[in-house]
Amino acid sequence: MKQGLPPPRTAVLHSISDPNSGELLDRGLLLWFPGPQSFTGEDCAEFHVHGGPAVISAILQALGSLPGLRPAEAGEFTRRAFQAGKLDLTEVEGLGDLIHAETEAQRRQALRQMAGDLGHLYQTWSHTLTRALAHLEAFIDFSEEENIEDGVLNQVDNFVRQLQMEIHSHLHDNRRGERLRSGVHVVIAGEANAGKSSLLNAICQRPAAIVSPIAGTTRDVVETALDIGGFPVLLSDTAGLRDTHDIIEKEGVRRTRERLEQADLTVALLDVVGLLEASNKLTHLLFSFLEDLNVRQKQQCILVLNKIDLLHKKELNDLHCALKKEEDLPTVCWLSCKTGSGIEEFLRVLRAELEILCGNPLLGMPSLTQARHRSHLHKCLEALGLYEYYKRADMALAAEGLRSALASLGRITGKVGAEEILNLIFRDFCIGK
Amino acid sequence: MLPRRFCHCHRARLQFLSTRLIGQNVSGDQYDVIVVGGGHAGTEAAAAAARGGAQTLLVTQKLSTIGTLSCNPSFGGIGKGHLVREVDALDGLCGRLCDQTGIHFKVLNRSKGPAVWGLRAQVDRLLYRSAMQREVCATALLNVREASVEDLMVEDPDASRPGLARVTGVRLGDGAIVLGRAVILTTGTFLSGSLKFGTSSVPGGRLGEAPSVGLSLSLSELGFTKGRLKTGTPPRIRKESVNFDKLEVHHGDERPVPFSFMNAEVAIEPSQQLLCHLTYTTPGVEDVVRDTLAANDHVQQDTKGPRYCPSIESKVLRFPGRAHQVWLEPEGLNSELIYPQGLSMTMPVEAQVALLRHIPGLEAADIAAAGYGVQYDYLDPRQLHPTLETRKVQGLFMAGQINGTTGYEEAAAQGIVAGINAFLHTRSLPPFTISRTEGYIGVLIDDLTSLGVTEPYRMFTSRAEFRTILRPDNADQRLTERAYHQTGCISGARVVTARHIASRLSEGISLLKSLCLSSYRWKQLLPEVGISQERSGHMSAFDVLQYRGVTLDALAAVFPQDLVPFLDLSDRIQVEALYEPHAEQQKLDMEQVRRDEQLVLPTDLDYLHLPASLSIEAREVLHRHRPPTIAAASRLPGVTPAAIMHLLYFLRASGQQKEAGGPLVER
């Protein structure tokens, strides 16, 4: 927002853009409550935005990138309101229960997340950072009177550098956090004329792509933004993969491969008739096809066998049996874009995959949590930068960097107190006076 | 340095004083404040109460031991130096006395940033003790008496305040009763103290001094929860038996930094100051420790010692195969003794001799007094208010090792807070407390009173959340003015000095902020500073001072007329500039902590049956720790934001019965 503050306590329609990129995020209602006439007695602003997780997540992230702003702790607004004498008893009682519910939900959610790979990753970071801080604190508090081994500071540097790298790449390479903002990238790919565009149209229920029986009809990537079962999806139809001398088609194939690199989920499409012809080396054909599509994990792929209307029932049954034995294949869907048979089942599978990729929003607003996490991780990185900046000039300020990095991470993984730092110091170093 | 003449004169006066007191009809004695114990906590407590205007009596078993350094002959260090500075800012004694009697000053952590500098001094044991005795005698309203205190006199409590009883005085060893409106216990390691030498154990608080057993019993009768801790001290070695030739020499600072804000320099010339030496243990030491374990009860018993290793035994047992540092510290200008810092031990004397043989420089060391261990009672400090008054007995205060701490500085810090509050108590004035956002003293007392101790508590800078603001250089600016206003225990001269510095500091800083030049000009004037070429626009001299390598002297060369008058404050101004960019965020965080600290929890809450929606876990944690404030409660593991909300709700609800719509109980 570039203009000044809106008039107090008046709802105004406003466009909301990212303060860094200038990108328009949403248009929504904005309410400005200057203190002390606000819920907490402090200056407050309310954003009423469109409810999609993508919009909310984008706005939270944009807000979190502003200096001095961070997500509130559980119950923090109420606490501040209470301290400012803004709440009467019944209100506090009700809110107390609400906060209880809120924190309970957060606890459950945190538990769910902490049980997974992501939780494990955060915990590892927290341990590394705690050790780095303990070593630095030991160096500050004891190195002049006790023999703290040389190289303690180098070790702290190494810990910090490793963390910076890992958190940085986590924030930038791993798109998990962004999926809900820009949608899950689903790419339909396969050989020429397997029916990719037909499948896209079947999913969209409108002719988004031109279809024809001529192989190589689709030469560029056709993108469609969709809502599938409540999940934002960016669906791409691509040029069929084949060797070609046509310059335009060649470029199309290159773009297809590029898109496959970035895909969250690949819908690998095959003409089932082709399979029948290669029945003796079926497995080999399927796996080299998937490899060609850059499918590295079977979880990131749905294998769709199209044109089942062209096969006899017996042929279909034989193929079914042959593929059933292959455990390493992705989920297989049999369908015919022409007759529409199997499309419903395919959409069900697709929804299930999306649910896994995004997390179920009914289980406690993952977008909110993710935005929270990203914001804390960004703050953590910033604070590690402070360490780097001060490490040779002023240890107290350098340690301040690590302390606030740990506090940021602690908002995800749980607080680490001074006692735990001291425990580590006394475990790792011989200190006595 | 201390004139000898004065010492004699002062001893004579002490003698006189005690005769005079003993000759009086003791049964009629009545004081405002009675301080039991004459160590670092006791002397600070007694002097602070007397400065406020309280008729004060300091009772000690032996007049001649007032101000004794029972263990190491040094003051300060990292974190501890902060405490000495803060005690000094509250007009305490120890900082000034160290400046008078220090024989080797060194600021530790020089390279690590001024926020964590550790002011430290070796002091002359004898000079320090006599300087302290002289100070105590010279303090108006402060009387001393040689006696043991056997019992506390209590009556029914003042119904308007929390507490089960009210202290009215003490009963001495000879049965005499001395009345007092406040009593401060600073008994150190004397409470049921016992000394450990090898496998033998004798009752005692310090070598050659009897423990306080009666007092320990009467505290139990009053229902105080006690625990037991242990500590130890190294053997003292005859200087002439040490071979210093091959040892690493350590000099003090060329320009000693005084502890006290009242002193521009220390008393003993740098050229007259003494050296310290450093040596290391060898594998032979480890063998001696292991071979004599069976004859070393102190190490084997499970009374809690610190996780950090104070004794050489625990060092080699927990970290075997290493060379451990041993500092050889002088005990005084004319002392024949050396204090081997790092060699605290409790093994039999013969083994101590054998052990020293394995340390370079100490091969022929002659032990003048053997090392020994001490086990003593402490009272769970969670039974204290942040004023150090006990929750159970009104007017009864505790300070020092009795609260589970270790160290002279920690003791002095508690002593001064207890003394000030005992005085305020006798005048029914509001208490004076220091928050964790205001000083290391606040961190110390908050940790003690809200979390309790499981090992002797020692101050570390890592315990302070707001370390870049709670610095040794600004202790006077943090504490003196407020203490002057709220306590009356600060002398006029002290507050005048602090105010003068405050106004000149702010004058100097605003001047620096007003001296602006284009960044281009700054780059020309100070090419070596490395102001970014990208940088454009104006920069103030204060901004420039934040760059590494820029000194106020360099800036004064640019603006001589303006800045030369402030050069005497250059150190302090420079530190302010260094930490200013970071101070904003810290101040916001401090504000939050301070607000939560304002929300006081009643001391008699029955958490287990409180009609509030609290989980069983939260109830148990709160019941165990009895946090004095919401801030302390929210630091306890297991107390969730929801629990805090319900607690606030309950408080507001019950508070309303007394005062409709009023604020929560505020400190």
PDB file of C-alpha atoms in Angstrom, chain B residues 434-439 442-443 465-466 469-470 478 589-594 597:
ATOM      1  CA  ILE B 434      15.423  -5.021  40.469  1.00  0.00           C
ATOM      2  CA  SER B 435      13.967  -6.644  37.357  1.00  0.00           C
ATOM      3  CA  ARG B 436      15.881  -8.983  35.043  1.00  0.00           C
ATOM      4  CA  THR B 437      15.572  -6.187  32.515  1.00  0.00           C
ATOM      5  CA  GLU B 438      17.497  -3.819  34.791  1.00  0.00           C
ATOM      6  CA  GLY B 439      20.476  -5.716  36.050  1.00  0.00           C
ATOM      7  CA  GLY B 442      17.660  -8.854  38.947  1.00  0.00           C
ATOM      8  CA  VAL B 443      18.562 -11.952  36.928  1.00  0.00           C
ATOM      9  CA  GLU B 465      18.670 -12.182  28.365  1.00  0.00           C
ATOM     10  CA  PHE B 466      19.438  -8.516  27.821  1.00  0.00           C
ATOM     11  CA  ILE B 469      22.049  -3.532  27.580  1.00  0.00           C
ATOM     12  CA  LEU B 470      23.021  -4.776  31.055  1.00  0.00           C
ATOM     13  CA  ARG B 478      20.684   1.761  35.146  1.00  0.00           C
ATOM     14  CA  ASP B 589      11.497  -7.259  24.349  1.00  0.00           C
ATOM     15  CA  MET B 590      12.338  -5.757  27.728  1.00  0.00           C
ATOM     16  CA  GLU B 591       9.050  -3.881  27.755  1.00  0.00           C
ATOM     17  CA  GLN B 592       7.135  -7.136  27.348  1.00  0.00           C
ATOM     18  CA  VAL B 593       9.044  -8.805  30.187  1.00  0.00           C
ATOM     19  CA  ARG B 594       8.582  -5.766  32.386  1.00  0.00           C
ATOM     20  CA  GLU B 597       6.743  -8.705  35.841  1.00  0.00           C
TER      21      GLU B 597
END
